[in-house]
């Protein structure tokens, strides 16, 4: 039985002064929903603060990207072991904003996926199609190629220590959510693709939905057979909204 998992992606939001209340409220609220796994992925500069405020809570900590390199002359980059140093359990890889705005290819995302695993972090691998791709009828092809790059680089067994997030690009930050049926269709396709390599890994891997998941649509989305939780952007910045989504997974 897969456990539901709700992870917040703060993106480039937050402040030292404002984070404390949000983190403390999430930690307090999540404590009473222990059946749902919960995490927040915060900007690098706030990892130390989040580690401190979340200490002893049920809320896991994550980062939003990482370098594919272990260490060395890579100015501005942050390695997996540095992220681990701050008590992180998770790291997002291949978010569509990284792919679109910073040119991260499937191969680059796969290399980051491997770097995370090598350091003992759980990568949250994001896959998803643009609106043009959906309208051109190539959603399955695009998502499969994104997934295959990680399977080829890390091996399918890696997905027993990784999470997949299906995030249709047209639904991220737009208020336009995939319908539960649209999302379920792609989640089932993703699970089937993993099953082609290993049925038991496929049965166990958590596949989250991301794209304008809110308190009013979370329960129906997470009620679909292959939707195991959510990756939450905007609503993760408001404690009551984020916690309502966490509770919807229970
Ligand atoms: C995201 O950034 O991963 C995301 C799903 O954002 P939002 O919930 O704001 O659409």
mmCIF file of N, CA, C and O in Angstrom, residues 3-10 36-41 90 92 95 124-126 163-168 172 177 183 187 206-215 217-224 226-236 241-242 244-250:
data_model
loop_
_atom_site.group_PDB
_atom_site.id
_atom_site.type_symbol
_atom_site.label_atom_id
_atom_site.label_comp_id
_atom_site.label_asym_id
_atom_site.label_seq_id
_atom_site.Cartn_x
_atom_site.Cartn_y
_atom_site.Cartn_z
ATOM 1 N N UNK A 3 1.870 5.028 0.560
ATOM 2 C CA UNK A 3 1.462 6.095 1.473
ATOM 3 C C UNK A 3 1.278 7.384 0.665
ATOM 4 O O UNK A 3 2.041 7.623 -0.271
ATOM 5 N N UNK A 4 0.314 8.196 1.020
ATOM 6 C CA UNK A 4 0.152 9.479 0.348
ATOM 7 C C UNK A 4 1.292 10.411 0.797
ATOM 8 O O UNK A 4 1.757 10.353 1.936
ATOM 9 N N UNK A 5 1.700 11.274 -0.122
ATOM 10 C CA UNK A 5 2.841 12.166 0.135
ATOM 11 C C UNK A 5 2.501 13.548 -0.428
ATOM 12 O O UNK A 5 2.187 13.674 -1.622
ATOM 13 N N UNK A 6 2.561 14.551 0.416
ATOM 14 C CA UNK A 6 2.318 15.928 -0.033
ATOM 15 C C UNK A 6 3.578 16.743 0.235
ATOM 16 O O UNK A 6 4.035 16.849 1.386
ATOM 17 N N UNK A 7 4.149 17.288 -0.838
ATOM 18 C CA UNK A 7 5.393 18.060 -0.714
ATOM 19 C C UNK A 7 5.154 19.483 -1.227
ATOM 20 O O UNK A 7 4.527 19.677 -2.272
ATOM 21 N N UNK A 8 5.674 20.436 -0.486
ATOM 22 C CA UNK A 8 5.559 21.836 -0.909
ATOM 23 C C UNK A 8 6.819 22.258 -1.658
ATOM 24 O O UNK A 8 7.928 21.893 -1.264
ATOM 25 N N UNK A 9 6.626 22.983 -2.728
ATOM 26 C CA UNK A 9 7.740 23.585 -3.476
ATOM 27 C C UNK A 9 7.599 25.094 -3.336
ATOM 28 O O UNK A 9 6.744 25.696 -3.975
ATOM 29 N N UNK A 10 8.427 25.657 -2.470
ATOM 30 C CA UNK A 10 8.311 27.102 -2.210
ATOM 31 C C UNK A 10 8.786 27.940 -3.397
ATOM 32 O O UNK A 10 8.560 29.143 -3.425
ATOM 33 N N UNK A 36 -0.098 10.723 6.416
ATOM 34 C CA UNK A 36 0.332 11.341 5.156
ATOM 35 C C UNK A 36 1.770 11.833 5.330
ATOM 36 O O UNK A 36 2.076 12.564 6.272
ATOM 37 N N UNK A 37 2.645 11.417 4.405
ATOM 38 C CA UNK A 37 4.035 11.895 4.409
ATOM 39 C C UNK A 37 4.011 13.351 3.952
ATOM 40 O O UNK A 37 3.247 13.699 3.051
ATOM 41 N N UNK A 38 4.833 14.169 4.566
ATOM 42 C CA UNK A 38 4.758 15.596 4.278
ATOM 43 C C UNK A 38 6.167 16.181 4.238
ATOM 44 O O UNK A 38 7.035 15.779 5.024
ATOM 45 N N UNK A 39 6.410 17.091 3.307
ATOM 46 C CA UNK A 39 7.738 17.705 3.195
ATOM 47 C C UNK A 39 7.614 19.107 2.633
ATOM 48 O O UNK A 39 6.612 19.440 1.979
ATOM 49 N N UNK A 40 8.632 19.922 2.891
ATOM 50 C CA UNK A 40 8.715 21.230 2.231
ATOM 51 C C UNK A 40 10.092 21.365 1.586
ATOM 52 O O UNK A 40 11.103 21.002 2.182
ATOM 53 N N UNK A 41 10.101 21.864 0.347
ATOM 54 C CA UNK A 41 11.346 22.080 -0.392
ATOM 55 C C UNK A 41 11.559 23.579 -0.484
ATOM 56 O O UNK A 41 10.806 24.286 -1.158
ATOM 57 N N UNK A 90 14.960 15.026 0.771
ATOM 58 C CA UNK A 90 14.448 15.087 -0.603
ATOM 59 C C UNK A 90 15.145 16.181 -1.417
ATOM 60 O O UNK A 90 15.657 17.158 -0.855
ATOM 61 N N UNK A 92 14.072 18.117 -5.321
ATOM 62 C CA UNK A 92 13.317 18.133 -6.586
ATOM 63 C C UNK A 92 14.320 18.129 -7.738
ATOM 64 O O UNK A 92 15.307 18.868 -7.697
ATOM 65 N N UNK A 95 12.277 20.045 -12.355
ATOM 66 C CA UNK A 95 11.055 20.851 -12.358
ATOM 67 C C UNK A 95 10.949 21.564 -13.703
ATOM 68 O O UNK A 95 11.960 21.970 -14.283
ATOM 69 N N UNK A 124 12.795 13.828 -6.249
ATOM 70 C CA UNK A 124 11.413 13.973 -6.717
ATOM 71 C C UNK A 124 11.525 14.355 -8.182
ATOM 72 O O UNK A 124 11.784 15.522 -8.512
ATOM 73 N N UNK A 125 11.418 13.379 -9.058
ATOM 74 C CA UNK A 125 11.628 13.605 -10.488
ATOM 75 C C UNK A 125 10.356 14.164 -11.125
ATOM 76 O O UNK A 125 9.323 13.493 -11.138
ATOM 77 N N UNK A 126 10.451 15.396 -11.641
ATOM 78 C CA UNK A 126 9.278 16.021 -12.274
ATOM 79 C C UNK A 126 9.259 15.734 -13.768
ATOM 80 O O UNK A 126 10.285 15.869 -14.444
ATOM 81 N N UNK A 163 10.796 9.384 -6.049
ATOM 82 C CA UNK A 163 9.383 9.754 -6.203
ATOM 83 C C UNK A 163 9.260 10.409 -7.580
ATOM 84 O O UNK A 163 10.204 11.058 -8.045
ATOM 85 N N UNK A 164 8.127 10.209 -8.221
ATOM 86 C CA UNK A 164 7.871 10.854 -9.519
ATOM 87 C C UNK A 164 6.768 11.887 -9.311
ATOM 88 O O UNK A 164 5.817 11.640 -8.559
ATOM 89 N N UNK A 165 6.905 13.043 -9.937
ATOM 90 C CA UNK A 165 5.819 14.031 -9.899
ATOM 91 C C UNK A 165 5.394 14.327 -11.331
ATOM 92 O O UNK A 165 6.221 14.778 -12.134
ATOM 93 N N UNK A 166 4.134 14.043 -11.637
ATOM 94 C CA UNK A 166 3.599 14.431 -12.949
ATOM 95 C C UNK A 166 3.052 15.838 -12.827
ATOM 96 O O UNK A 166 2.123 16.090 -12.063
ATOM 97 N N UNK A 167 3.675 16.758 -13.551
ATOM 98 C CA UNK A 167 3.278 18.164 -13.486
ATOM 99 C C UNK A 167 3.062 18.698 -14.902
ATOM 100 O O UNK A 167 4.022 19.116 -15.560
ATOM 101 N N UNK A 168 1.817 18.679 -15.376
ATOM 102 C CA UNK A 168 1.565 19.276 -16.691
ATOM 103 C C UNK A 168 1.936 20.760 -16.647
ATOM 104 O O UNK A 168 1.454 21.490 -15.771
ATOM 105 N N UNK A 172 0.771 24.498 -14.081
ATOM 106 C CA UNK A 172 1.609 24.992 -12.979
ATOM 107 C C UNK A 172 1.475 26.507 -12.833
ATOM 108 O O UNK A 172 1.770 27.252 -13.770
ATOM 109 N N UNK A 177 -6.168 23.380 -13.456
ATOM 110 C CA UNK A 177 -5.741 22.056 -12.996
ATOM 111 C C UNK A 177 -6.105 21.004 -14.031
ATOM 112 O O UNK A 177 -7.143 21.119 -14.685
ATOM 113 N N UNK A 183 -5.335 13.603 -15.254
ATOM 114 C CA UNK A 183 -4.140 13.311 -14.458
ATOM 115 C C UNK A 183 -3.979 11.806 -14.282
ATOM 116 O O UNK A 183 -2.900 11.260 -14.499
ATOM 117 N N UNK A 187 -0.781 9.384 -15.005
ATOM 118 C CA UNK A 187 -0.174 8.644 -13.882
ATOM 119 C C UNK A 187 -0.151 7.140 -14.182
ATOM 120 O O UNK A 187 0.837 6.459 -13.907
ATOM 121 N N UNK A 206 5.760 6.141 -5.507
ATOM 122 C CA UNK A 206 4.766 7.202 -5.316
ATOM 123 C C UNK A 206 4.809 8.144 -6.523
ATOM 124 O O UNK A 206 5.888 8.629 -6.903
ATOM 125 N N UNK A 207 3.650 8.400 -7.103
ATOM 126 C CA UNK A 207 3.557 9.341 -8.231
ATOM 127 C C UNK A 207 2.643 10.488 -7.789
ATOM 128 O O UNK A 207 1.442 10.299 -7.569
ATOM 129 N N UNK A 208 3.254 11.652 -7.625
ATOM 130 C CA UNK A 208 2.515 12.824 -7.152
ATOM 131 C C UNK A 208 1.979 13.605 -8.344
ATOM 132 O O UNK A 208 2.592 13.613 -9.419
ATOM 133 N N UNK A 209 0.878 14.314 -8.137
ATOM 134 C CA UNK A 209 0.381 15.255 -9.153
ATOM 135 C C UNK A 209 0.748 16.666 -8.730
ATOM 136 O O UNK A 209 0.629 17.025 -7.550
ATOM 137 N N UNK A 210 1.205 17.480 -9.675
ATOM 138 C CA UNK A 210 1.469 18.890 -9.384
ATOM 139 C C UNK A 210 0.910 19.758 -10.496
ATOM 140 O O UNK A 210 1.038 19.435 -11.682
ATOM 141 N N UNK A 211 0.316 20.873 -10.106
ATOM 142 C CA UNK A 211 -0.255 21.802 -11.088
ATOM 143 C C UNK A 211 -1.550 22.342 -10.538
ATOM 144 O O UNK A 211 -2.609 21.747 -10.731
ATOM 145 N N UNK A 212 -1.415 23.465 -9.787
ATOM 146 C CA UNK A 212 -2.584 24.137 -9.206
ATOM 147 C C UNK A 212 -3.428 23.202 -8.347
ATOM 148 O O UNK A 212 -4.653 23.268 -8.369
ATOM 149 N N UNK A 213 -2.753 22.324 -7.589
ATOM 150 C CA UNK A 213 -3.510 21.541 -6.601
ATOM 151 C C UNK A 213 -3.822 22.472 -5.434
ATOM 152 O O UNK A 213 -2.944 23.185 -4.939
ATOM 153 N N UNK A 214 -5.081 22.499 -5.040
ATOM 154 C CA UNK A 214 -5.567 23.413 -3.997
ATOM 155 C C UNK A 214 -6.453 22.626 -3.036
ATOM 156 O O UNK A 214 -6.847 21.497 -3.342
ATOM 157 N N UNK A 215 -6.832 23.246 -1.897
ATOM 158 C CA UNK A 215 -7.698 22.530 -0.964
ATOM 159 C C UNK A 215 -9.000 22.038 -1.609
ATOM 160 O O UNK A 215 -9.526 20.994 -1.242
ATOM 161 N N UNK A 217 -9.561 20.943 -4.698
ATOM 162 C CA UNK A 217 -9.512 19.869 -5.705
ATOM 163 C C UNK A 217 -8.609 18.706 -5.278
ATOM 164 O O UNK A 217 -8.504 17.700 -5.977
ATOM 165 N N UNK A 218 -7.938 18.861 -4.134
ATOM 166 C CA UNK A 218 -6.930 17.873 -3.730
ATOM 167 C C UNK A 218 -7.521 16.489 -3.462
ATOM 168 O O UNK A 218 -6.967 15.477 -3.894
ATOM 169 N N UNK A 219 -8.653 16.438 -2.769
ATOM 170 C CA UNK A 219 -9.198 15.128 -2.385
ATOM 171 C C UNK A 219 -9.587 14.320 -3.626
ATOM 172 O O UNK A 219 -9.325 13.121 -3.702
ATOM 173 N N UNK A 220 -10.193 14.992 -4.599
ATOM 174 C CA UNK A 220 -10.629 14.254 -5.795
ATOM 175 C C UNK A 220 -9.415 13.774 -6.599
ATOM 176 O O UNK A 220 -9.387 12.639 -7.091
ATOM 177 N N UNK A 221 -8.406 14.654 -6.706
ATOM 178 C CA UNK A 221 -7.199 14.231 -7.433
ATOM 179 C C UNK A 221 -6.538 13.060 -6.710
ATOM 180 O O UNK A 221 -6.210 12.040 -7.330
ATOM 181 N N UNK A 222 -6.370 13.191 -5.414
ATOM 182 C CA UNK A 222 -5.669 12.134 -4.661
ATOM 183 C C UNK A 222 -6.535 10.885 -4.470
ATOM 184 O O UNK A 222 -6.047 9.861 -4.013
ATOM 185 N N UNK A 223 -7.808 10.983 -4.856
ATOM 186 C CA UNK A 223 -8.690 9.821 -4.803
ATOM 187 C C UNK A 223 -8.513 8.909 -6.003
ATOM 188 O O UNK A 223 -9.065 7.805 -6.051
ATOM 189 N N UNK A 224 -7.755 9.349 -7.006
ATOM 190 C CA UNK A 224 -7.532 8.521 -8.201
ATOM 191 C C UNK A 224 -6.553 7.393 -7.855
ATOM 192 O O UNK A 224 -5.629 7.593 -7.060
ATOM 193 N N UNK A 226 -3.966 6.016 -9.179
ATOM 194 C CA UNK A 226 -2.511 6.132 -9.362
ATOM 195 C C UNK A 226 -1.954 7.480 -8.920
ATOM 196 O O UNK A 226 -0.795 7.792 -9.209
ATOM 197 N N UNK A 227 -2.752 8.283 -8.233
ATOM 198 C CA UNK A 227 -2.268 9.583 -7.733
ATOM 199 C C UNK A 227 -1.993 9.436 -6.234
ATOM 200 O O UNK A 227 -2.904 9.257 -5.429
ATOM 201 N N UNK A 228 -0.721 9.506 -5.896
ATOM 202 C CA UNK A 228 -0.289 9.193 -4.532
ATOM 203 C C UNK A 228 0.039 10.422 -3.704
ATOM 204 O O UNK A 228 0.710 10.308 -2.671
ATOM 205 N N UNK A 229 -0.397 11.584 -4.170
ATOM 206 C CA UNK A 229 -0.123 12.788 -3.407
ATOM 207 C C UNK A 229 0.044 13.976 -4.320
ATOM 208 O O UNK A 229 -0.356 13.940 -5.484
ATOM 209 N N UNK A 230 0.640 15.020 -3.783
ATOM 210 C CA UNK A 230 0.760 16.246 -4.569
ATOM 211 C C UNK A 230 2.088 16.942 -4.360
ATOM 212 O O UNK A 230 2.694 16.860 -3.283
ATOM 213 N N UNK A 231 2.549 17.616 -5.422
ATOM 214 C CA UNK A 231 3.653 18.568 -5.309
ATOM 215 C C UNK A 231 2.998 19.936 -5.452
ATOM 216 O O UNK A 231 2.376 20.235 -6.473
ATOM 217 N N UNK A 232 3.130 20.729 -4.405
ATOM 218 C CA UNK A 232 2.306 21.927 -4.260
ATOM 219 C C UNK A 232 3.160 23.175 -4.351
ATOM 220 O O UNK A 232 4.093 23.337 -3.558
ATOM 221 N N UNK A 233 2.832 24.064 -5.270
ATOM 222 C CA UNK A 233 3.575 25.312 -5.398
ATOM 223 C C UNK A 233 2.913 26.417 -4.586
ATOM 224 O O UNK A 233 3.126 26.548 -3.375
ATOM 225 N N UNK A 234 2.075 27.219 -5.235
ATOM 226 C CA UNK A 234 1.469 28.395 -4.611
ATOM 227 C C UNK A 234 0.823 28.111 -3.258
ATOM 228 O O UNK A 234 1.027 28.873 -2.291
ATOM 229 N N UNK A 235 0.059 27.038 -3.176
ATOM 230 C CA UNK A 235 -0.676 26.754 -1.934
ATOM 231 C C UNK A 235 0.248 26.321 -0.799
ATOM 232 O O UNK A 235 -0.180 26.281 0.363
ATOM 233 N N UNK A 236 1.515 26.035 -1.107
ATOM 234 C CA UNK A 236 2.447 25.641 -0.036
ATOM 235 C C UNK A 236 2.939 26.848 0.750
ATOM 236 O O UNK A 236 3.595 26.694 1.784
ATOM 237 N N UNK A 241 -3.763 26.454 3.724
ATOM 238 C CA UNK A 241 -4.042 25.787 2.444
ATOM 239 C C UNK A 241 -3.215 24.509 2.314
ATOM 240 O O UNK A 241 -3.714 23.457 1.921
ATOM 241 N N UNK A 242 -1.928 24.632 2.651
ATOM 242 C CA UNK A 242 -1.056 23.461 2.530
ATOM 243 C C UNK A 242 -1.552 22.339 3.441
ATOM 244 O O UNK A 242 -1.659 21.179 3.032
ATOM 245 N N UNK A 244 -4.544 21.886 4.582
ATOM 246 C CA UNK A 244 -5.822 21.339 4.098
ATOM 247 C C UNK A 244 -5.554 20.293 3.009
ATOM 248 O O UNK A 244 -6.255 19.271 2.929
ATOM 249 N N UNK A 245 -4.548 20.539 2.194
ATOM 250 C CA UNK A 245 -4.190 19.554 1.150
ATOM 251 C C UNK A 245 -3.623 18.293 1.804
ATOM 252 O O UNK A 245 -3.959 17.173 1.412
ATOM 253 N N UNK A 246 -2.761 18.477 2.803
ATOM 254 C CA UNK A 246 -2.214 17.321 3.519
ATOM 255 C C UNK A 246 -3.368 16.491 4.099
ATOM 256 O O UNK A 246 -3.419 15.256 3.933
ATOM 257 N N UNK A 247 -4.326 17.168 4.713
ATOM 258 C CA UNK A 247 -5.457 16.440 5.329
ATOM 259 C C UNK A 247 -6.306 15.733 4.267
ATOM 260 O O UNK A 247 -6.856 14.662 4.497
ATOM 261 N N UNK A 248 -6.365 16.336 3.080
ATOM 262 C CA UNK A 248 -7.154 15.724 1.991
ATOM 263 C C UNK A 248 -6.551 14.387 1.556
ATOM 264 O O UNK A 248 -7.233 13.568 0.954
ATOM 265 N N UNK A 249 -5.273 14.192 1.861
ATOM 266 C CA UNK A 249 -4.620 12.935 1.501
ATOM 267 C C UNK A 249 -4.862 11.829 2.523
ATOM 268 O O UNK A 249 -4.481 10.674 2.297
ATOM 269 N N UNK A 250 -5.472 12.173 3.633
ATOM 270 C CA UNK A 250 -5.612 11.188 4.729
ATOM 271 C C UNK A 250 -6.801 10.247 4.481
ATOM 272 O O UNK A 250 -7.698 10.570 3.737
#
